[in-house]
PDB file of C-alpha atoms in Angstrom:
ATOM      1  CA  MET A  35      10.076  15.419  50.012  1.00 57.00           C
ATOM      2  CA  ILE A  36       7.310  12.844  49.538  1.00 61.00           C
ATOM      3  CA  GLY A  37       5.062  15.628  48.304  1.00 62.00           C
ATOM      4  CA  ILE A  38       7.627  16.651  45.676  1.00 62.00           C
ATOM      5  CA  PHE A  39       7.924  13.105  44.324  1.00 53.00           C
ATOM      6  CA  LYS A  40       4.145  12.785  44.260  1.00 63.00           C
ATOM      7  CA  ARG A  41       3.788  15.983  42.264  1.00 66.00           C
ATOM      8  CA  LEU A  42       6.542  14.802  39.916  1.00 56.00           C
ATOM      9  CA  ALA A  43       4.771  11.466  39.389  1.00 60.00           C
ATOM     10  CA  ASP A  44       1.503  13.285  38.727  1.00 65.00           C
ATOM     11  CA  THR A  45       3.235  15.518  36.184  1.00 61.00           C
ATOM     12  CA  ILE A  46       4.753  12.522  34.376  1.00 52.00           C
ATOM     13  CA  ARG A  47       1.335  10.881  34.182  1.00 60.00           C
ATOM     14  CA  GLU A  48      -0.146  14.055  32.701  1.00 60.00           C
ATOM     15  CA  ILE A  49       2.629  14.229  30.087  1.00 51.00           C
ATOM     16  CA  ARG A  50       1.990  10.619  29.141  1.00 56.00           C
ATOM     17  CA  ARG A  51      -1.723  11.307  28.795  1.00 60.00           C
ATOM     18  CA  LEU A  52      -0.910  14.348  26.659  1.00 55.00           C
ATOM     19  CA  ASP A  53       1.335  12.206  24.429  1.00 61.00           C
ATOM     20  CA  ILE A  54      -1.512   9.768  23.859  1.00 60.00           C
ATOM     21  CA  ASN A  55      -3.897  12.627  23.118  1.00 60.00           C
ATOM     22  CA  VAL A  56      -1.465  14.159  20.612  1.00 59.00           C
ATOM     23  CA  ARG A  57      -0.869  10.837  18.897  1.00 59.00           C
ATOM     24  CA  GLU A  58      -4.522   9.784  18.687  1.00 62.00           C
ATOM     25  CA  ASN A  59      -6.231  13.118  18.094  1.00 67.00           C
ATOM     26  CA  ILE A  60      -3.945  15.945  17.060  1.00 73.00           C
ATOM     27  CA  TYR A  61      -1.557  14.013  14.778  1.00 73.00           C
ATOM     28  CA  PRO A  62      -4.262  12.784  12.343  1.00 77.00           C
ATOM     29  CA  LEU A  63      -5.523  16.348  12.043  1.00 79.00           C
ATOM     30  CA  LEU A  64      -2.061  17.740  11.339  1.00 83.00           C
ATOM     31  CA  ALA A  65      -1.276  14.942   8.879  1.00 84.00           C
ATOM     32  CA  HIS A  66      -4.530  15.551   7.023  1.00 84.00           C
ATOM     33  CA  GLN A  67      -3.877  19.299   6.843  1.00 87.00           C
ATOM     34  CA  GLU A  68      -0.356  18.722   5.509  1.00 90.00           C
ATOM     35  CA  ILE A  69      -1.610  16.278   2.885  1.00 90.00           C
ATOM     36  CA  GLU A  70      -4.242  18.724   1.651  1.00 90.00           C
ATOM     37  CA  ARG A  71      -1.663  21.535   1.590  1.00 92.00           C
ATOM     38  CA  LEU A  72       0.747  19.466  -0.485  1.00 93.00           C
ATOM     39  CA  LYS A  73      -1.969  18.384  -2.930  1.00 93.00           C
ATOM     40  CA  LYS A  74      -2.623  22.028  -3.801  1.00 92.00           C
ATOM     41  CA  SER A  75       0.992  22.583  -4.850  1.00 94.00           C
ATOM     42  CA  GLU A  76       1.693  23.793  -8.366  1.00 95.00           C
ATOM     43  CA  ARG A  77       3.602  20.558  -8.989  1.00 94.00           C
ATOM     44  CA  TYR A  78       0.393  18.515  -8.873  1.00 96.00           C
ATOM     45  CA  ARG A  79      -1.990  20.711 -10.885  1.00 96.00           C
ATOM     46  CA  ASN A  80      -1.665  18.810 -14.127  1.00 97.00           C
ATOM     47  CA  PRO A  81      -4.911  16.760 -14.401  1.00 96.00           C
ATOM     48  CA  LYS A  82      -2.909  13.679 -15.364  1.00 98.00           C
ATOM     49  CA  ASN A  83      -0.963  13.749 -12.103  1.00 98.00           C
ATOM     50  CA  LEU A  84      -2.132  11.015  -9.706  1.00 98.00           C
ATOM     51  CA  ILE A  85      -1.340  12.736  -6.405  1.00 97.00           C
ATOM     52  CA  PRO A  86      -4.608  14.741  -6.140  1.00 96.00           C
ATOM     53  CA  PHE A  87      -6.600  11.502  -6.456  1.00 97.00           C
ATOM     54  CA  GLY A  88      -4.947   9.861  -3.474  1.00 96.00           C
ATOM     55  CA  TYR A  89      -6.825   8.991  -0.301  1.00 94.00           C
ATOM     56  CA  LYS A  90      -6.774   6.321   2.357  1.00 94.00           C
ATOM     57  CA  LEU A  91      -9.406   3.749   3.264  1.00 94.00           C
ATOM     58  CA  TYR A  92      -7.288   0.781   4.334  1.00 94.00           C
ATOM     59  CA  SER A  93      -3.945   1.466   2.685  1.00 95.00           C
ATOM     60  CA  GLN A  94      -0.996   2.720   4.734  1.00 91.00           C
ATOM     61  CA  ASN A  95      -1.093   6.049   2.968  1.00 92.00           C
ATOM     62  CA  ASP A  96      -2.994   7.405  -0.051  1.00 95.00           C
ATOM     63  CA  GLU A  97      -2.617   4.298  -2.225  1.00 97.00           C
ATOM     64  CA  ASP A  98      -6.342   3.390  -2.201  1.00 97.00           C
ATOM     65  CA  GLY A  99      -7.350   6.504  -4.102  1.00 97.00           C
ATOM     66  CA  ILE A 100      -4.453   6.335  -6.550  1.00 98.00           C
ATOM     67  CA  ILE A 101      -5.148   2.683  -7.360  1.00 98.00           C
ATOM     68  CA  ARG A 102      -8.806   3.436  -8.035  1.00 98.00           C
ATOM     69  CA  GLU A 103      -7.903   6.331 -10.308  1.00 98.00           C
ATOM     70  CA  ILE A 104      -5.487   4.185 -12.317  1.00 98.00           C
ATOM     71  CA  CYS A 105      -8.200   1.539 -12.671  1.00 98.00           C
ATOM     72  CA  ASN A 106     -10.655   4.197 -13.839  1.00 98.00           C
ATOM     73  CA  ARG A 107      -8.222   5.329 -16.531  1.00 98.00           C
ATOM     74  CA  ILE A 108      -7.216   1.967 -17.968  1.00 98.00           C
ATOM     75  CA  GLY A 109     -10.251  -0.139 -17.068  1.00 97.00           C
ATOM     76  CA  VAL A 110     -10.272  -3.497 -15.283  1.00 96.00           C
ATOM     77  CA  THR A 111     -11.246  -6.915 -16.579  1.00 95.00           C
ATOM     78  CA  SER A 112     -10.589  -9.749 -14.137  1.00 94.00           C
ATOM     79  CA  LYS A 113     -10.817  -7.599 -10.984  1.00 97.00           C
ATOM     80  CA  TYR A 114      -8.192  -9.920  -9.549  1.00 98.00           C
ATOM     81  CA  PHE A 115      -5.248  -8.884  -7.378  1.00 98.00           C
ATOM     82  CA  VAL A 116      -2.178 -10.440  -5.796  1.00 98.00           C
ATOM     83  CA  GLU A 117      -0.583  -8.700  -2.827  1.00 98.00           C
ATOM     84  CA  ILE A 118       2.721  -9.827  -1.334  1.00 98.00           C
ATOM     85  CA  GLY A 119       3.306  -8.384   2.127  1.00 95.00           C
ATOM     86  CA  ILE A 120      -0.086  -7.588   3.652  1.00 94.00           C
ATOM     87  CA  GLY A 121       0.697  -6.394   7.159  1.00 87.00           C
ATOM     88  CA  ASN A 122      -2.097  -7.223   9.582  1.00 88.00           C
ATOM     89  CA  GLY A 123      -4.663  -7.459   6.782  1.00 91.00           C
ATOM     90  CA  LEU A 124      -6.340  -4.201   7.730  1.00 91.00           C
ATOM     91  CA  GLN A 125      -3.748  -1.856   6.274  1.00 92.00           C
ATOM     92  CA  ASN A 126      -2.616  -2.797   2.792  1.00 95.00           C
ATOM     93  CA  ASN A 127      -3.170  -1.885  -0.847  1.00 97.00           C
ATOM     94  CA  THR A 128      -5.951  -4.335  -1.704  1.00 98.00           C
ATOM     95  CA  TYR A 129      -8.289  -4.688   1.280  1.00 96.00           C
ATOM     96  CA  ALA A 130     -10.411  -1.795   0.016  1.00 96.00           C
ATOM     97  CA  LEU A 131     -10.786  -3.558  -3.355  1.00 97.00           C
ATOM     98  CA  LEU A 132     -12.649  -6.433  -1.673  1.00 96.00           C
ATOM     99  CA  PHE A 133     -15.470  -3.969  -0.944  1.00 95.00           C
ATOM    100  CA  ASP A 134     -15.670  -3.322  -4.704  1.00 94.00           C
ATOM    101  CA  GLY A 135     -16.183  -6.955  -5.651  1.00 94.00           C
ATOM    102  CA  TRP A 136     -12.574  -7.840  -6.422  1.00 97.00           C
ATOM    103  CA  LYS A 137     -11.016 -11.231  -5.683  1.00 97.00           C
ATOM    104  CA  GLY A 138      -7.437 -11.986  -4.886  1.00 97.00           C
ATOM    105  CA  LEU A 139      -4.517 -13.607  -3.146  1.00 98.00           C
ATOM    106  CA  TRP A 140      -2.657 -12.406  -0.067  1.00 97.00           C
ATOM    107  CA  ILE A 141       0.820 -13.729   0.718  1.00 97.00           C
ATOM    108  CA  ASP A 142       2.730 -13.039   3.927  1.00 95.00           C
ATOM    109  CA  ALA A 143       5.204 -14.800   6.207  1.00 92.00           C
ATOM    110  CA  ALA A 144       3.718 -13.611   9.509  1.00 82.00           C
ATOM    111  CA  GLY A 145       2.148 -16.808  10.861  1.00 76.00           C
ATOM    112  CA  ASN A 146       0.211 -15.188  13.708  1.00 82.00           C
ATOM    113  CA  THR A 147      -1.199 -12.552  11.366  1.00 85.00           C
ATOM    114  CA  ILE A 148      -2.207 -15.140   8.782  1.00 89.00           C
ATOM    115  CA  SER A 149      -4.004 -17.179  11.463  1.00 89.00           C
ATOM    116  CA  CYS A 150      -5.910 -14.071  12.498  1.00 90.00           C
ATOM    117  CA  ILE A 151      -6.813 -13.259   8.891  1.00 92.00           C
ATOM    118  CA  LYS A 152      -8.003 -16.816   8.241  1.00 92.00           C
ATOM    119  CA  LYS A 153     -10.226 -16.512  11.285  1.00 91.00           C
ATOM    120  CA  TYR A 154     -11.747 -13.081  10.689  1.00 91.00           C
ATOM    121  CA  PHE A 155     -11.841 -13.222   6.883  1.00 93.00           C
ATOM    122  CA  LYS A 156     -13.369 -16.697   6.929  1.00 93.00           C
ATOM    123  CA  LYS A 157     -16.496 -15.614   5.028  1.00 93.00           C
ATOM    124  CA  SER A 158     -14.468 -14.153   2.136  1.00 94.00           C
ATOM    125  CA  ILE A 159     -12.214 -17.225   2.097  1.00 95.00           C
ATOM    126  CA  VAL A 160     -15.143 -19.662   2.077  1.00 95.00           C
ATOM    127  CA  GLU A 161     -16.761 -17.673  -0.743  1.00 94.00           C
ATOM    128  CA  GLU A 162     -13.413 -17.912  -2.596  1.00 93.00           C
ATOM    129  CA  ARG A 163     -13.147 -14.156  -2.853  1.00 95.00           C
ATOM    130  CA  LEU A 164      -9.879 -14.239  -0.934  1.00 97.00           C
ATOM    131  CA  LYS A 165      -7.058 -16.765  -0.822  1.00 97.00           C
ATOM    132  CA  VAL A 166      -4.312 -16.552   1.779  1.00 96.00           C
ATOM    133  CA  ALA A 167      -0.836 -18.091   1.704  1.00 95.00           C
ATOM    134  CA  ASP A 168       1.486 -18.224   4.711  1.00 94.00           C
ATOM    135  CA  ALA A 169       4.927 -18.231   3.104  1.00 95.00           C
ATOM    136  CA  PHE A 170       8.275 -16.435   3.057  1.00 95.00           C
ATOM    137  CA  VAL A 171       8.618 -15.508  -0.620  1.00 97.00           C
ATOM    138  CA  THR A 172      11.776 -16.108  -2.630  1.00 97.00           C
ATOM    139  CA  ARG A 173      12.674 -16.009  -6.308  1.00 97.00           C
ATOM    140  CA  GLU A 174      12.528 -19.786  -6.236  1.00 96.00           C
ATOM    141  CA  ASN A 175       9.017 -20.251  -4.795  1.00 97.00           C
ATOM    142  CA  ILE A 176       7.059 -17.193  -5.903  1.00 98.00           C
ATOM    143  CA  ASN A 177       5.725 -18.639  -9.170  1.00 98.00           C
ATOM    144  CA  SER A 178       4.457 -21.822  -7.549  1.00 97.00           C
ATOM    145  CA  LEU A 179       2.852 -19.830  -4.721  1.00 97.00           C
ATOM    146  CA  ILE A 180       0.903 -17.725  -7.201  1.00 98.00           C
ATOM    147  CA  SER A 181       0.177 -20.186 -10.008  1.00 97.00           C
ATOM    148  CA  SER A 182      -1.275 -22.793  -7.634  1.00 96.00           C
ATOM    149  CA  ARG A 183      -3.855 -20.262  -6.415  1.00 96.00           C
ATOM    150  CA  VAL A 184      -4.476 -17.785  -9.248  1.00 96.00           C
ATOM    151  CA  PRO A 185      -6.523 -19.117 -12.193  1.00 90.00           C
ATOM    152  CA  ASP A 186      -5.556 -16.654 -14.951  1.00 92.00           C
ATOM    153  CA  LYS A 187      -2.277 -15.270 -16.238  1.00 94.00           C
ATOM    154  CA  GLU A 188      -3.554 -11.710 -16.685  1.00 95.00           C
ATOM    155  CA  ILE A 189      -4.496  -9.983 -13.437  1.00 98.00           C
ATOM    156  CA  ASP A 190      -5.386  -6.367 -12.858  1.00 98.00           C
ATOM    157  CA  LEU A 191      -3.095  -5.582  -9.911  1.00 98.00           C
ATOM    158  CA  LEU A 192       0.081  -6.839  -8.261  1.00 98.00           C
ATOM    159  CA  SER A 193       1.352  -5.170  -5.084  1.00 98.00           C
ATOM    160  CA  ILE A 194       4.728  -5.962  -3.501  1.00 98.00           C
ATOM    161  CA  ASP A 195       5.917  -4.592  -0.140  1.00 95.00           C
ATOM    162  CA  ILE A 196       8.410  -6.891   1.572  1.00 94.00           C
ATOM    163  CA  ASP A 197      11.075  -4.401   2.703  1.00 89.00           C
ATOM    164  CA  GLY A 198      13.959  -5.669   0.642  1.00 92.00           C
ATOM    165  CA  ASN A 199      13.735  -8.109  -2.248  1.00 96.00           C
ATOM    166  CA  ASP A 200      10.762  -6.383  -3.867  1.00 97.00           C
ATOM    167  CA  PHE A 201      12.331  -5.916  -7.318  1.00 98.00           C
ATOM    168  CA  HIS A 202      13.958  -9.348  -7.323  1.00 98.00           C
ATOM    169  CA  ILE A 203      10.631 -11.031  -6.565  1.00 98.00           C
ATOM    170  CA  PHE A 204       8.840  -9.157  -9.339  1.00 98.00           C
ATOM    171  CA  ASP A 205      11.688  -9.898 -11.728  1.00 98.00           C
ATOM    172  CA  ALA A 206      11.196 -13.616 -11.034  1.00 98.00           C
ATOM    173  CA  ILE A 207       7.427 -13.653 -11.617  1.00 98.00           C
ATOM    174  CA  THR A 208       6.432 -15.194 -14.935  1.00 97.00           C
ATOM    175  CA  CYS A 209       3.121 -16.860 -14.090  1.00 97.00           C
ATOM    176  CA  VAL A 210       1.032 -13.674 -14.140  1.00 97.00           C
ATOM    177  CA  SER A 211       1.027 -10.460 -16.163  1.00 97.00           C
ATOM    178  CA  PRO A 212      -0.371  -7.613 -14.054  1.00 98.00           C
ATOM    179  CA  LYS A 213      -1.803  -4.501 -15.654  1.00 98.00           C
ATOM    180  CA  ILE A 214      -0.838  -2.427 -12.613  1.00 98.00           C
ATOM    181  CA  LEU A 215       2.188  -2.863 -10.367  1.00 98.00           C
ATOM    182  CA  VAL A 216       2.496  -1.177  -6.974  1.00 98.00           C
ATOM    183  CA  ILE A 217       5.979  -1.592  -5.537  1.00 98.00           C
ATOM    184  CA  GLU A 218       7.829  -0.042  -2.618  1.00 97.00           C
ATOM    185  CA  TYR A 219      10.856   2.109  -3.471  1.00 98.00           C
ATOM    186  CA  ASN A 220      13.687   3.477  -1.357  1.00 97.00           C
ATOM    187  CA  ALA A 221      13.082   7.221  -1.459  1.00 97.00           C
ATOM    188  CA  LYS A 222      16.347   8.024   0.280  1.00 97.00           C
ATOM    189  CA  PHE A 223      18.046   7.648  -3.091  1.00 98.00           C
ATOM    190  CA  VAL A 224      16.997  10.713  -5.076  1.00 98.00           C
ATOM    191  CA  PRO A 225      17.086  10.444  -8.897  1.00 98.00           C
ATOM    192  CA  PRO A 226      19.328   9.915 -10.764  1.00 98.00           C
ATOM    193  CA  THR A 227      20.904   7.701  -8.081  1.00 97.00           C
ATOM    194  CA  ILE A 228      20.704   4.026  -9.000  1.00 98.00           C
ATOM    195  CA  PHE A 229      20.562   1.539  -6.150  1.00 98.00           C
ATOM    196  CA  CYS A 230      19.179  -1.944  -5.622  1.00 97.00           C
ATOM    197  CA  MET A 231      20.051  -4.188  -2.716  1.00 96.00           C
ATOM    198  CA  GLU A 232      21.531  -7.502  -3.791  1.00 96.00           C
ATOM    199  CA  TYR A 233      19.239 -10.507  -3.643  1.00 96.00           C
ATOM    200  CA  ASP A 234      19.241 -12.438  -0.377  1.00 92.00           C
ATOM    201  CA  ALA A 235      16.716 -15.250  -0.101  1.00 91.00           C
ATOM    202  CA  LYS A 236      16.747 -14.963   3.702  1.00 89.00           C
ATOM    203  CA  ASN A 237      16.640 -11.187   3.888  1.00 87.00           C
ATOM    204  CA  VAL A 238      14.819  -9.575   6.797  1.00 87.00           C
ATOM    205  CA  TRP A 239      14.905  -5.789   6.959  1.00 87.00           C
ATOM    206  CA  GLN A 240      17.083  -4.475   9.792  1.00 88.00           C
ATOM    207  CA  GLY A 241      15.480  -1.036   9.937  1.00 87.00           C
ATOM    208  CA  ASN A 242      18.249   0.766   8.047  1.00 92.00           C
ATOM    209  CA  ASP A 243      18.634   2.167   4.526  1.00 90.00           C
ATOM    210  CA  CYS A 244      19.728  -1.108   2.946  1.00 91.00           C
ATOM    211  CA  LEU A 245      16.410  -2.124   1.446  1.00 92.00           C
ATOM    212  CA  GLY A 246      14.617  -2.229  -1.857  1.00 96.00           C
ATOM    213  CA  ALA A 247      15.597  -0.191  -4.861  1.00 98.00           C
ATOM    214  CA  SER A 248      15.777   3.451  -5.858  1.00 98.00           C
ATOM    215  CA  LEU A 249      13.064   4.858  -8.075  1.00 98.00           C
ATOM    216  CA  LYS A 250      15.522   5.397 -10.947  1.00 98.00           C
ATOM    217  CA  PHE A 251      16.588   1.757 -10.818  1.00 98.00           C
ATOM    218  CA  LEU A 252      12.947   0.656 -10.928  1.00 98.00           C
ATOM    219  CA  GLU A 253      12.130   3.044 -13.775  1.00 98.00           C
ATOM    220  CA  ILE A 254      14.942   1.669 -15.950  1.00 98.00           C
ATOM    221  CA  HIS A 255      14.569  -2.028 -15.219  1.00 98.00           C
ATOM    222  CA  LEU A 256      10.785  -2.178 -15.195  1.00 98.00           C
ATOM    223  CA  SER A 257      10.701  -0.291 -18.489  1.00 98.00           C
ATOM    224  CA  ARG A 258      12.695  -3.175 -19.936  1.00 97.00           C
ATOM    225  CA  LYS A 259      10.004  -5.507 -18.632  1.00 97.00           C
ATOM    226  CA  GLY A 260       7.265  -3.508 -20.341  1.00 98.00           C
ATOM    227  CA  TYR A 261       6.079  -1.094 -17.636  1.00 98.00           C
ATOM    228  CA  CYS A 262       5.881   2.703 -17.367  1.00 98.00           C
ATOM    229  CA  LEU A 263       6.313   4.635 -14.146  1.00 98.00           C
ATOM    230  CA  VAL A 264       3.111   6.701 -13.866  1.00 98.00           C
ATOM    231  CA  GLY A 265       3.396   8.087 -10.339  1.00 98.00           C
ATOM    232  CA  CYS A 266       4.342   7.739  -6.690  1.00 98.00           C
ATOM    233  CA  ASN A 267       2.363   8.302  -3.536  1.00 97.00           C
ATOM    234  CA  LEU A 268       2.713  11.444  -1.459  1.00 96.00           C
ATOM    235  CA  SER A 269       4.632   9.883   1.435  1.00 95.00           C
ATOM    236  CA  GLY A 270       7.338   8.582  -0.919  1.00 96.00           C
ATOM    237  CA  THR A 271       6.889   4.886  -0.174  1.00 96.00           C
ATOM    238  CA  ASN A 272       5.178   3.287  -3.175  1.00 98.00           C
ATOM    239  CA  ALA A 273       5.621   3.646  -6.934  1.00 98.00           C
ATOM    240  CA  PHE A 274       2.908   2.863  -9.497  1.00 99.00           C
ATOM    241  CA  PHE A 275       3.640   1.236 -12.842  1.00 98.00           C
ATOM    242  CA  VAL A 276       1.248   0.458 -15.695  1.00 98.00           C
ATOM    243  CA  ARG A 277       1.856  -1.984 -18.530  1.00 98.00           C
ATOM    244  CA  LYS A 278       2.991  -0.030 -21.600  1.00 98.00           C
ATOM    245  CA  ASP A 279       0.215  -1.284 -23.867  1.00 97.00           C
ATOM    246  CA  LEU A 280      -2.338   0.367 -21.555  1.00 98.00           C
ATOM    247  CA  VAL A 281      -0.713   3.753 -20.924  1.00 98.00           C
ATOM    248  CA  GLY A 282      -1.582   5.747 -24.069  1.00 96.00           C
ATOM    249  CA  GLU A 283      -2.189   9.407 -23.259  1.00 97.00           C
ATOM    250  CA  LYS A 284      -3.807   8.666 -19.894  1.00 98.00           C
ATOM    251  CA  PHE A 285      -0.879   9.512 -17.599  1.00 98.00           C
ATOM    252  CA  LEU A 286       1.641  12.273 -17.021  1.00 98.00           C
ATOM    253  CA  ALA A 287       4.720  11.979 -19.229  1.00 98.00           C
ATOM    254  CA  PRO A 288       7.655  11.686 -19.254  1.00 98.00           C
ATOM    255  CA  PHE A 289       7.524   8.416 -17.317  1.00 98.00           C
ATOM    256  CA  THR A 290      10.774   9.017 -15.489  1.00 98.00           C
ATOM    257  CA  ALA A 291      11.925   8.991 -11.899  1.00 98.00           C
ATOM    258  CA  GLU A 292      12.831  12.675 -12.211  1.00 98.00           C
ATOM    259  CA  GLN A 293       9.220  13.461 -13.129  1.00 98.00           C
ATOM    260  CA  HIS A 294       7.424  11.335 -10.556  1.00 98.00           C
ATOM    261  CA  TYR A 295       9.798  11.039  -7.594  1.00 98.00           C
ATOM    262  CA  GLU A 296       8.340  11.893  -4.181  1.00 98.00           C
ATOM    263  CA  PRO A 297      10.713  12.363  -1.218  1.00 97.00           C
ATOM    264  CA  PRO A 298      10.370  10.355   2.001  1.00 96.00           C
ATOM    265  CA  ARG A 299       7.585  11.969   4.014  1.00 94.00           C
ATOM    266  CA  HIS A 300       7.376   9.304   6.682  1.00 88.00           C
ATOM    267  CA  TYR A 301       5.554  11.661   9.014  1.00 86.00           C
ATOM    268  CA  LEU A 302       2.488  11.145   6.815  1.00 87.00           C
ATOM    269  CA  VAL A 303       2.539   7.343   7.153  1.00 82.00           C
ATOM    270  CA  ASN A 304      -0.069   5.366   9.100  1.00 69.00           C
ATOM    271  CA  TYR A 305      -2.408   8.154  10.137  1.00 76.00           C
ATOM    272  CA  THR A 306      -5.980   6.907  10.579  1.00 76.00           C
ATOM    273  CA  PRO A 307      -8.873   8.624   8.782  1.00 77.00           C
ATOM    274  CA  GLY A 308     -12.127   8.208  10.669  1.00 77.00           C
ATOM    275  CA  HIS A 309     -12.642   5.239  12.992  1.00 82.00           C
ATOM    276  CA  TRP A 310     -10.130   2.458  13.571  1.00 85.00           C
ATOM    277  CA  PRO A 311     -10.394  -0.438  11.080  1.00 88.00           C
ATOM    278  CA  SER A 312     -12.070  -3.667  12.151  1.00 87.00           C
ATOM    279  CA  TYR A 313     -11.735  -7.267  11.044  1.00 87.00           C
ATOM    280  CA  HIS A 314     -15.521  -7.553  11.089  1.00 86.00           C
ATOM    281  CA  THR A 315     -16.391  -4.738   8.664  1.00 90.00           C
ATOM    282  CA  LEU A 316     -15.985  -6.628   5.390  1.00 91.00           C
ATOM    283  CA  ALA A 317     -17.944  -9.653   6.604  1.00 87.00           C
ATOM    284  CA  LYS A 318     -20.835  -7.405   7.588  1.00 86.00           C
ATOM    285  CA  SER A 319     -20.696  -5.307   4.420  1.00 83.00           C
ATOM    286  CA  SER A 320     -23.537  -5.393   1.896  1.00 71.00           C
ATOM    287  CA  SER A 321     -24.007  -3.513  -1.354  1.00 63.00           C
ATOM    288  CA  GLU A 322     -27.785  -3.894  -1.127  1.00 57.00           C
ATOM    289  CA  PRO A 323     -30.169  -2.626   1.575  1.00 55.00           C
ATOM    290  CA  GLN A 324     -31.446  -5.404   3.806  1.00 54.00           C
ATOM    291  CA  ASN A 325     -34.941  -6.205   5.108  1.00 54.00           C
ATOM    292  CA  LYS A 326     -36.801  -4.143   2.540  1.00 49.00           C
ATOM    293  CA  THR A 327     -40.377  -3.424   3.471  1.00 46.00           C
ATOM    294  CA  GLU A 328     -42.796  -4.461   0.721  1.00 44.00           C
ATOM    295  CA  SER A 329     -45.095  -1.713  -0.420  1.00 42.00           C
ATOM    296  CA  ASN A 330     -48.846  -2.351  -0.041  1.00 40.00           C
TER     297      ASN A 330
END
């Protein structure tokens, strides 16, 4: 009997090791293959479609590549961003931009995470390339949080991912005018369904479908605020809007939820391309070769 239990325990340990191996090795491969398969779909062959340009450096999904492509099409001036809801600092929509010489502001309510970021991003903070605010954002405080730290009204990028009041927070912002807006949408609600959770200053997401707004709601209401929906990311989590005066013929029309909606593909979220991200990488990054040897 003891031998049976021992063999059972050994089997359970092997299964657990297999689970870890699948998660850390096989899953990224499968996710990458599925992403590449989807990108080749007929739906995305129009050269103005943003999906084929997506890739991940430090974003949760393919936002890094899409953001860079939008910037390439409309041009950037200030190279300044504001991101509200930054996760652990290593997986968000603007970390990669710091490698390209951008400056910006991060806002998040996770005190432990902010302390960690202030420690490991100290060089960027001291150089005033990055400002960090530890705050739970509301309609009432968002303008003071931004205006006290951001020098100019026009910025190139605003990203909002707070699992609930995303639209309400953007609707309240008057102190800056972003060229590009990246905002989370609730992909459960397929167009033309209109949904937006009511504003709750104390809202904390409970892990259910009562969060954010549908893509159709965002299309309609952000159009009234002067923005066009130009695309969504492949996993169906973030929508990309560009200020109307910058759109021209650069993006795929019509700028509707029906045109750009992507369904929830949560199985593609959070896979890691290459090595795990580190808090030390940015601080040790240089755009110029070091210790050049002088020619004789």
